[in-house]
Structures are given as structure tokens and as C-alpha cells.
Amino acid sequence: MTLSRRQVLAISGGAIAFPGLPAVPAFASLAEDAISEFTAGATVGAGELTLTAPEIAENGNSVPIEFDAPGAVAVAIFADGNPTPQVGGFTFGPLSGSRFASTRIRLATTQNVIAIAQMEDGSFQRAEANVKVTIGGCGG
């Protein structure tokens, strides 16, 4: 088998680039570390916190999400497949009428979006949704 110079360059370029690619489980670990930092190591339970995100996002650059967190003083949003896992943070004061927000976030790939709410009593609640990010908006 004879390889052309172009094929050799393509193979060697791929071999050089491949070890530099981070593994997705490493990003998930980063997300858990960031969540642990936000909660200061406290246990996180379930509660009234709800997170709404699309099941399929055709454009990972602009994924709409919203949460409702009755009784929360702070909410942090994490994406466990992004290189920087914390993608949003919200703080609510005592005069906040509702503890609801909607925004758009950027997702690198298909991954879990996690909302952690710090409640008025100091406890933490968790809600998450899996969002499938399609490539090129073609559903693939």
C-alpha cells in the first residue's frame, strides 16, 4: 500500500490532535466539582425546584431553559459536558415576587443541564434535564 504525502499529513495531524482532546467524563467531573464548590459540600436533595429544557436542541449555541425555585435565595445552572460547567447564576432577594427565570445557554454537545437551588433554610435542591444537541440542526 502506498500513501500519498497528503494522506501521511492527514494521519499524522490526526495523531497529534487526538491526545489533546479532552474526554467527556472529565467534564462531568468538573461539573460535580463545581456543584460541590457551590454547595460547600452539603448534601443535595430533591424538592420543588423544576428545570425545563428542550429534549432536543437543534442549535447548541442558543438552548432555552427555565427554572422555578419557590423559596430559593440562589440558583446555579451547570452543564456537565461543557469545559466551563457553570453556565448561569441567579440571586433572589427577600422582595422577589417569584423565584423564576428563563435564559438561553450554550451547550457544546449532548449533555445534562443541572440546576442547584440554595433554599432560604440553607438546604440545597437539584433538578436536571438531558438535552440532545443535534449537529447542523438536521436531527442527527
XYZ file of N, CA, C and O in Angstrom:
560
model
N 0.840 -1.178 0.000
C 0.000 0.000 0.000
C 0.886 1.243 0.000
O 1.808 1.362 0.796
N 0.617 2.137 -0.881
C 1.384 3.366 -0.993
C 0.522 4.523 -0.523
O -0.629 4.665 -0.927
N 1.103 5.330 0.348
C 0.393 6.504 0.865
C 0.914 7.753 0.185
O 2.132 7.924 0.014
N 0.019 8.625 -0.159
C 0.433 9.904 -0.728
C 0.877 10.831 0.406
O 0.620 10.583 1.585
N 1.558 11.877 0.033
C 2.021 12.839 1.025
C 0.828 13.458 1.767
O 0.868 13.658 2.974
N -0.261 13.715 1.082
C -1.470 14.281 1.683
C -2.060 13.332 2.735
O -2.476 13.746 3.799
N -2.085 12.034 2.438
C -2.613 11.056 3.387
C -1.728 10.957 4.627
O -2.221 10.848 5.744
N -0.420 10.981 4.433
C 0.506 10.925 5.569
C 0.324 12.150 6.460
O 0.298 12.045 7.698
N 0.183 13.320 5.860
C -0.032 14.539 6.648
C -1.362 14.476 7.409
O -1.443 14.880 8.569
N -2.405 13.954 6.784
C -3.698 13.845 7.451
C -3.626 12.881 8.622
O -4.152 13.150 9.710
N -2.970 11.757 8.449
C -2.847 10.763 9.526
C -2.002 11.313 10.666
O -2.365 11.201 11.836
N -0.883 11.936 10.356
C -0.014 12.455 11.414
C -0.671 13.634 12.134
O -0.536 13.787 13.343
N -1.405 14.464 11.391
C -2.119 15.578 12.031
C -3.183 15.078 12.985
O -3.370 15.605 14.081
N -3.879 14.014 12.589
C -4.881 13.417 13.476
C -4.252 12.803 14.704
O -4.777 12.882 15.812
N -3.098 12.171 14.540
C -2.413 11.548 15.675
C -1.927 12.596 16.671
O -1.919 12.368 17.881
N -1.534 13.742 16.161
C -1.075 14.813 17.055
C -2.247 15.456 17.777
O -2.181 15.752 18.965
N -3.356 15.670 17.071
C -4.507 16.360 17.658
C -5.282 15.474 18.625
O -5.845 15.957 19.599
N -5.356 14.177 18.391
C -6.209 13.299 19.199
C -5.864 13.295 20.682
O -6.753 13.413 21.514
N -4.601 13.190 21.101
C -4.321 13.177 22.542
C -4.696 14.482 23.241
O -4.944 14.497 24.441
N -4.799 15.581 22.491
C -5.150 16.857 23.090
C -6.639 17.034 23.346
O -7.053 17.983 23.999
N -7.463 16.127 22.823
C -8.906 16.245 23.017
C -9.293 15.782 24.408
O -8.913 14.701 24.827
N -10.042 16.579 25.145
C -10.461 16.172 26.477
C -11.573 15.129 26.393
O -12.367 15.110 25.461
N -11.630 14.280 27.368
C -12.679 13.262 27.439
C -13.911 13.838 28.121
O -13.815 14.635 29.050
N -15.104 13.465 27.680
C -16.344 13.981 28.249
C -16.487 13.639 29.732
O -16.925 14.465 30.515
N -16.087 12.417 30.193
C -16.187 12.156 31.627
C -15.379 13.143 32.475
O -15.740 13.433 33.600
N -14.300 13.685 31.903
C -13.536 14.688 32.644
C -14.373 15.942 32.858
O -14.301 16.578 33.904
N -15.187 16.304 31.856
C -16.054 17.462 32.013
C -17.126 17.195 33.057
O -17.490 18.073 33.830
N -17.669 15.968 33.094
C -18.671 15.615 34.099
C -18.075 15.746 35.492
O -18.735 16.201 36.424
N -16.823 15.360 35.625
C -16.133 15.504 36.908
C -15.976 16.977 37.271
O -16.127 17.358 38.435
N -15.685 17.811 36.272
C -15.586 19.256 36.519
C -16.917 19.809 37.016
O -16.951 20.662 37.900
N -18.019 19.330 36.438
C -19.337 19.796 36.854
C -19.611 19.400 38.304
O -20.103 20.211 39.089
N -19.300 18.169 38.669
C -19.528 17.727 40.046
C -18.648 18.508 41.025
O -19.085 18.831 42.127
N -17.434 18.838 40.609
C -16.564 19.664 41.449
C -17.148 21.061 41.625
O -17.121 21.622 42.726
N -17.672 21.637 40.534
C -18.264 22.975 40.613
C -19.523 22.967 41.476
O -19.766 23.906 42.245
N -20.317 21.908 41.380
C -21.517 21.791 42.214
C -21.123 21.672 43.670
O -21.712 22.313 44.554
N -20.112 20.870 43.951
C -19.632 20.717 45.329
C -19.116 22.043 45.880
O -19.323 22.360 47.056
N -18.469 22.828 45.027
C -17.990 24.146 45.463
C -19.165 25.078 45.761
O -19.150 25.811 46.747
N -20.207 25.046 44.917
C -21.381 25.898 45.120
C -22.115 25.517 46.407
O -22.593 26.385 47.137
N -22.212 24.221 46.686
C -22.947 23.759 47.872
C -22.067 23.671 49.106
O -22.561 23.335 50.184
N -20.777 23.943 48.968
C -19.813 23.826 50.069
C -19.832 22.422 50.661
O -19.683 22.231 51.868
N -20.039 21.427 49.796
C -20.003 20.039 50.226
C -21.269 19.524 50.892
O -21.316 18.385 51.330
N -22.307 20.343 50.984
C -23.554 19.920 51.618
C -24.281 18.911 50.726
O -24.091 18.886 49.516
N -25.122 18.088 51.345
C -25.907 17.137 50.559
C -26.999 17.883 49.795
O -27.542 18.876 50.269
N -27.291 17.369 48.626
C -28.285 17.996 47.752
C -29.447 17.028 47.597
O -29.252 15.871 47.235
N -30.646 17.503 47.873
C -31.830 16.659 47.767
C -32.778 17.144 46.691
O -32.495 18.083 45.958
N -33.906 16.473 46.612
C -34.950 16.866 45.670
C -35.935 17.774 46.391
O -35.951 17.848 47.616
N -36.738 18.477 45.635
C -37.722 19.370 46.235
C -38.618 19.958 45.180
O -38.921 19.316 44.176
N -39.009 21.211 45.365
C -39.929 21.882 44.447
C -39.236 22.534 43.260
O -39.896 23.102 42.394
N -37.929 22.483 43.201
C -37.181 23.049 42.079
C -37.530 22.299 40.799
O -37.479 21.077 40.754
N -37.917 23.045 39.774
C -38.187 22.437 38.467
C -37.318 23.111 37.414
O -37.118 24.325 37.439
N -36.809 22.314 36.495
C -35.979 22.790 35.388
C -36.641 22.347 34.098
O -36.969 21.174 33.927
N -36.844 23.292 33.191
C -37.451 22.985 31.900
C -36.438 23.291 30.808
O -35.927 24.408 30.721
N -36.151 22.265 30.002
C -35.220 22.412 28.883
C -35.740 21.543 27.740
O -36.432 20.551 27.982
N -35.411 21.892 26.503
C -35.891 21.062 25.389
C -35.203 19.702 25.391
O -34.041 19.586 25.781
N -35.930 18.689 24.964
C -35.335 17.363 24.866
C -34.303 17.325 23.747
O -33.264 16.691 23.865
N -34.602 18.036 22.653
C -33.686 18.127 21.517
C -33.474 19.593 21.181
O -34.434 20.345 21.012
N -32.212 20.003 21.114
C -31.862 21.376 20.735
C -31.166 21.326 19.388
O -30.117 20.696 19.255
N -31.755 21.958 18.394
C -31.162 21.939 17.062
C -29.955 22.854 16.952
O -29.135 22.687 16.066
N -29.829 23.811 17.854
C -28.706 24.728 17.831
C -28.129 24.810 19.237
O -28.738 25.397 20.124
N -26.964 24.223 19.443
C -26.326 24.240 20.758
C -25.855 25.612 21.187
O -25.536 25.824 22.355
N -25.820 26.570 20.272
C -25.380 27.918 20.617
C -26.431 28.708 21.386
O -26.115 29.722 21.999
N -27.687 28.278 21.338
C -28.759 29.022 21.982
C -29.864 28.056 22.428
O -30.831 27.841 21.701
N -29.691 27.472 23.605
C -30.644 26.495 24.128
C -31.487 27.176 25.210
O -30.955 27.620 26.228
N -32.800 27.276 25.013
C -33.643 27.939 26.013
C -33.887 27.021 27.219
O -34.191 25.843 27.064
N -33.707 27.571 28.411
C -34.020 26.843 29.637
C -34.768 27.783 30.569
O -34.696 29.009 30.433
N -35.489 27.205 31.515
C -36.135 27.999 32.567
C -36.240 27.145 33.814
O -36.221 25.920 33.753
N -36.300 27.824 34.940
C -36.468 27.119 36.206
C -37.446 27.874 37.083
O -37.638 29.077 36.938
N -38.045 27.133 37.990
C -38.921 27.701 39.007
C -38.459 27.125 40.332
O -38.416 25.898 40.503
N -38.074 27.979 41.259
C -37.493 27.545 42.525
C -38.137 28.289 43.691
O -37.552 29.226 44.236
N -39.362 27.902 44.097
C -40.018 28.585 45.214
C -39.185 28.489 46.493
O -38.753 27.407 46.864
N -38.928 29.617 47.105
C -38.174 29.644 48.356
C -36.663 29.650 48.198
O -35.935 29.531 49.174
N -36.159 29.831 46.992
C -34.712 29.824 46.769
C -34.127 31.217 46.950
O -34.779 32.216 46.683
N -32.897 31.263 47.425
C -32.172 32.528 47.506
C -31.118 32.623 46.401
O -30.692 33.713 46.047
N -30.704 31.473 45.869
C -29.734 31.448 44.778
C -29.930 30.177 43.969
O -30.272 29.133 44.514
N -29.708 30.286 42.665
C -29.780 29.132 41.771
C -28.577 29.198 40.833
O -28.277 30.254 40.276
N -27.892 28.060 40.685
C -26.778 27.955 39.750
C -27.134 26.905 38.708
O -27.722 25.873 39.026
N -26.778 27.178 37.461
C -27.042 26.271 36.348
C -25.706 25.715 35.862
O -24.767 26.477 35.625
N -25.652 24.391 35.711
C -24.433 23.713 35.279
C -24.725 22.857 34.055
O -25.815 22.310 33.919
N -23.735 22.722 33.165
C -23.812 21.833 32.009
C -22.620 20.883 32.110
O -21.472 21.321 32.043
N -22.900 19.588 32.327
C -21.813 18.666 32.652
C -20.943 18.255 31.469
O -19.959 17.560 31.646
N -21.245 18.717 30.260
C -20.407 18.409 29.108
C -19.646 19.606 28.585
O -18.947 19.506 27.582
N -19.769 20.739 29.227
C -19.060 21.939 28.798
C -17.706 22.042 29.500
O -17.574 21.627 30.653
N -16.719 22.636 28.853
C -15.412 22.822 29.503
C -15.497 23.721 30.735
O -14.759 23.537 31.683
N -16.394 24.692 30.719
C -16.673 25.519 31.891
C -18.094 25.167 32.316
O -19.065 25.613 31.697
N -18.238 24.344 33.374
C -19.552 23.777 33.681
C -20.605 24.766 34.176
O -21.776 24.601 33.862
N -20.233 25.791 34.948
C -21.262 26.709 35.432
C -21.604 27.690 34.328
O -20.788 28.496 33.913
N -22.861 27.607 33.848
C -23.281 28.439 32.725
C -24.236 29.551 33.138
O -24.626 30.358 32.307
N -24.606 29.601 34.402
C -25.512 30.659 34.847
C -25.646 30.676 36.355
O -25.444 29.662 37.022
N -25.975 31.852 36.874
C -26.211 32.004 38.305
C -27.211 33.117 38.550
O -27.191 34.148 37.861
N -28.113 32.882 39.493
C -29.171 33.839 39.804
C -29.259 33.998 41.309
O -29.150 33.018 42.049
N -29.484 35.222 41.775
C -29.657 35.507 43.195
C -30.989 36.221 43.372
O -31.318 37.127 42.603
N -31.739 35.802 44.391
C -33.045 36.389 44.664
C -33.032 37.034 46.048
O -32.575 36.429 47.014
N -33.554 38.247 46.130
C -33.640 38.958 47.397
C -34.957 38.693 48.089
O -35.851 38.028 47.561
N -35.109 39.216 49.295
C -36.330 38.965 50.072
C -37.585 39.578 49.436
O -38.688 39.140 49.724
N -37.436 40.566 48.570
C -38.595 41.191 47.941
C -38.919 40.609 46.562
O -39.790 41.135 45.870
N -38.223 39.537 46.185
C -38.508 38.909 44.892
C -39.902 38.302 44.919
O -40.226 37.502 45.793
N -40.715 38.665 43.941
C -42.081 38.159 43.890
C -42.134 36.677 43.575
O -42.859 35.917 44.193
N -41.344 36.250 42.599
C -41.284 34.825 42.271
C -39.821 34.462 42.063
O -38.985 35.307 41.766
N -39.536 33.224 42.213
C -38.159 32.740 42.051
C -38.106 31.929 40.749
O -37.889 30.738 40.742
N -38.326 32.621 39.655
C -38.409 32.029 38.329
C -37.493 32.806 37.390
O -37.378 34.025 37.506
N -36.852 32.105 36.475
C -36.047 32.790 35.458
C -35.982 31.926 34.208
O -36.103 30.701 34.281
N -35.816 32.583 33.085
C -35.584 31.871 31.832
C -34.429 32.560 31.118
O -34.246 33.773 31.224
N -33.651 31.768 30.426
C -32.484 32.285 29.729
C -32.112 31.327 28.611
O -32.771 30.301 28.416
N -31.084 31.648 27.901
C -30.542 30.760 26.874
C -29.088 30.480 27.227
O -28.366 31.383 27.648
N -28.700 29.220 27.066
C -27.333 28.827 27.376
C -26.704 28.173 26.153
O -27.388 27.810 25.207
N -25.397 28.019 26.208
C -24.661 27.393 25.114
C -24.204 26.018 25.576
O -23.578 25.888 26.628
N -24.486 24.997 24.769
C -24.081 23.633 25.081
C -23.165 23.116 23.986
O -23.470 23.239 22.799
N -22.057 22.518 24.392
C -21.082 22.021 23.430
C -21.566 20.752 22.733
O -21.384 20.586 21.533
N -22.196 19.849 23.478
C -22.649 18.568 22.944
C -23.906 18.139 23.698
O -24.372 18.845 24.586
N -24.402 16.953 23.386
C -25.500 16.365 24.151
C -25.017 16.156 25.580
O -23.935 15.611 25.803
N -25.804 16.610 26.554
C -25.361 16.550 27.947
C -26.507 16.847 28.904
O -27.613 17.171 28.487
N -26.204 16.734 30.186
C -27.167 17.053 31.235
C -27.031 18.519 31.622
O -25.922 19.022 31.764
N -28.171 19.170 31.805
C -28.211 20.519 32.359
C -28.734 20.357 33.785
O -29.764 19.718 34.003
N -28.017 20.914 34.747
C -28.321 20.709 36.159
C -28.567 22.055 36.817
O -27.777 22.980 36.654
N -29.657 22.141 37.569
C -29.948 23.346 38.358
C -29.817 22.976 39.829
O -30.365 21.970 40.276
N -29.087 23.794 40.572
C -28.933 23.618 42.016
C -29.459 24.887 42.668
O -29.011 25.987 42.354
N -30.415 24.723 43.586
C -31.006 25.876 44.279
C -30.622 25.850 45.750
O -30.732 24.814 46.403
N -30.166 26.987 46.233
C -29.931 27.148 47.663
C -31.200 27.748 48.247
O -31.635 28.823 47.834
N -31.793 27.049 49.195
C -33.065 27.468 49.763
C -32.844 28.421 50.943
O -31.736 28.553 51.449
N -33.930 29.073 51.372
C -33.842 30.035 52.470
C -33.358 29.397 53.767
O -32.713 30.048 54.581
N -33.645 28.109 53.963
C -33.217 27.429 55.191
C -31.787 26.893 55.108
O -31.308 26.247 56.029
N -31.083 27.139 53.984
C -29.702 26.705 53.835
C -29.550 25.358 53.154
O -28.430 24.947 52.861
N -30.633 24.658 52.885
C -30.556 23.369 52.205
C -30.401 23.595 50.700
O -30.557 24.712 50.205
N -30.121 22.530 49.982
C -29.928 22.606 48.538
C -30.833 21.604 47.844
O -31.047 20.500 48.341
N -31.349 21.992 46.687
C -32.198 21.129 45.867
C -31.603 21.035 44.473
O -30.935 21.954 44.001
N -31.871 19.894 43.821
C -31.299 19.631 42.499
C -32.390 19.203 41.521
O -33.297 18.455 41.883
N -32.280 19.676 40.288
C -33.132 19.228 39.187
C -32.251 19.179 37.947
O -31.331 19.981 37.805
N -32.507 18.203 37.082
C -31.699 18.129 35.873
C -32.515 17.644 34.690
O -33.579 17.041 34.856
N -32.002 17.953 33.508
C -32.638 17.556 32.254
C -31.545 17.212 31.261
O -30.499 17.870 31.225
N -31.770 16.175 30.474
C -30.834 15.802 29.435
C -31.260 16.488 28.140
O -32.423 16.427 27.757
N -30.303 17.149 27.499
C -30.576 17.868 26.244
C -29.707 17.265 25.157
O -28.481 17.227 25.271
N -30.355 16.794 24.099
C -29.640 16.251 22.946
C -29.404 17.390 21.966
O -30.355 17.994 21.471
N -28.147 17.673 21.702
C -27.782 18.735 20.767
C -27.518 18.069 19.422
O -26.641 17.214 19.306
N -28.288 18.444 18.416
C -28.111 17.870 17.085
C -27.037 18.630 16.335
O -26.745 19.789 16.619
N -26.467 17.969 15.348
C -25.403 18.575 14.559
C -26.012 19.206 13.315
O -26.662 18.525 12.538
N -25.848 20.499 13.172
C -26.334 21.202 11.995
C -27.850 21.343 11.937
O -28.402 21.691 10.918
N -28.535 21.032 13.021
C -29.979 21.176 13.037
C -30.716 20.160 12.180
O -31.872 20.348 11.855
N -30.065 19.052 11.843
C -30.700 18.047 10.965
C -31.255 16.870 11.749
O -31.697 15.894 11.153
N -31.167 16.903 13.052
C -31.697 15.817 13.859
C -30.793 14.617 13.934
O -31.193 13.565 14.390
N -29.515 14.746 13.555
C -28.636 13.588 13.524
C -27.697 13.505 14.596
O -27.378 13.711 15.571
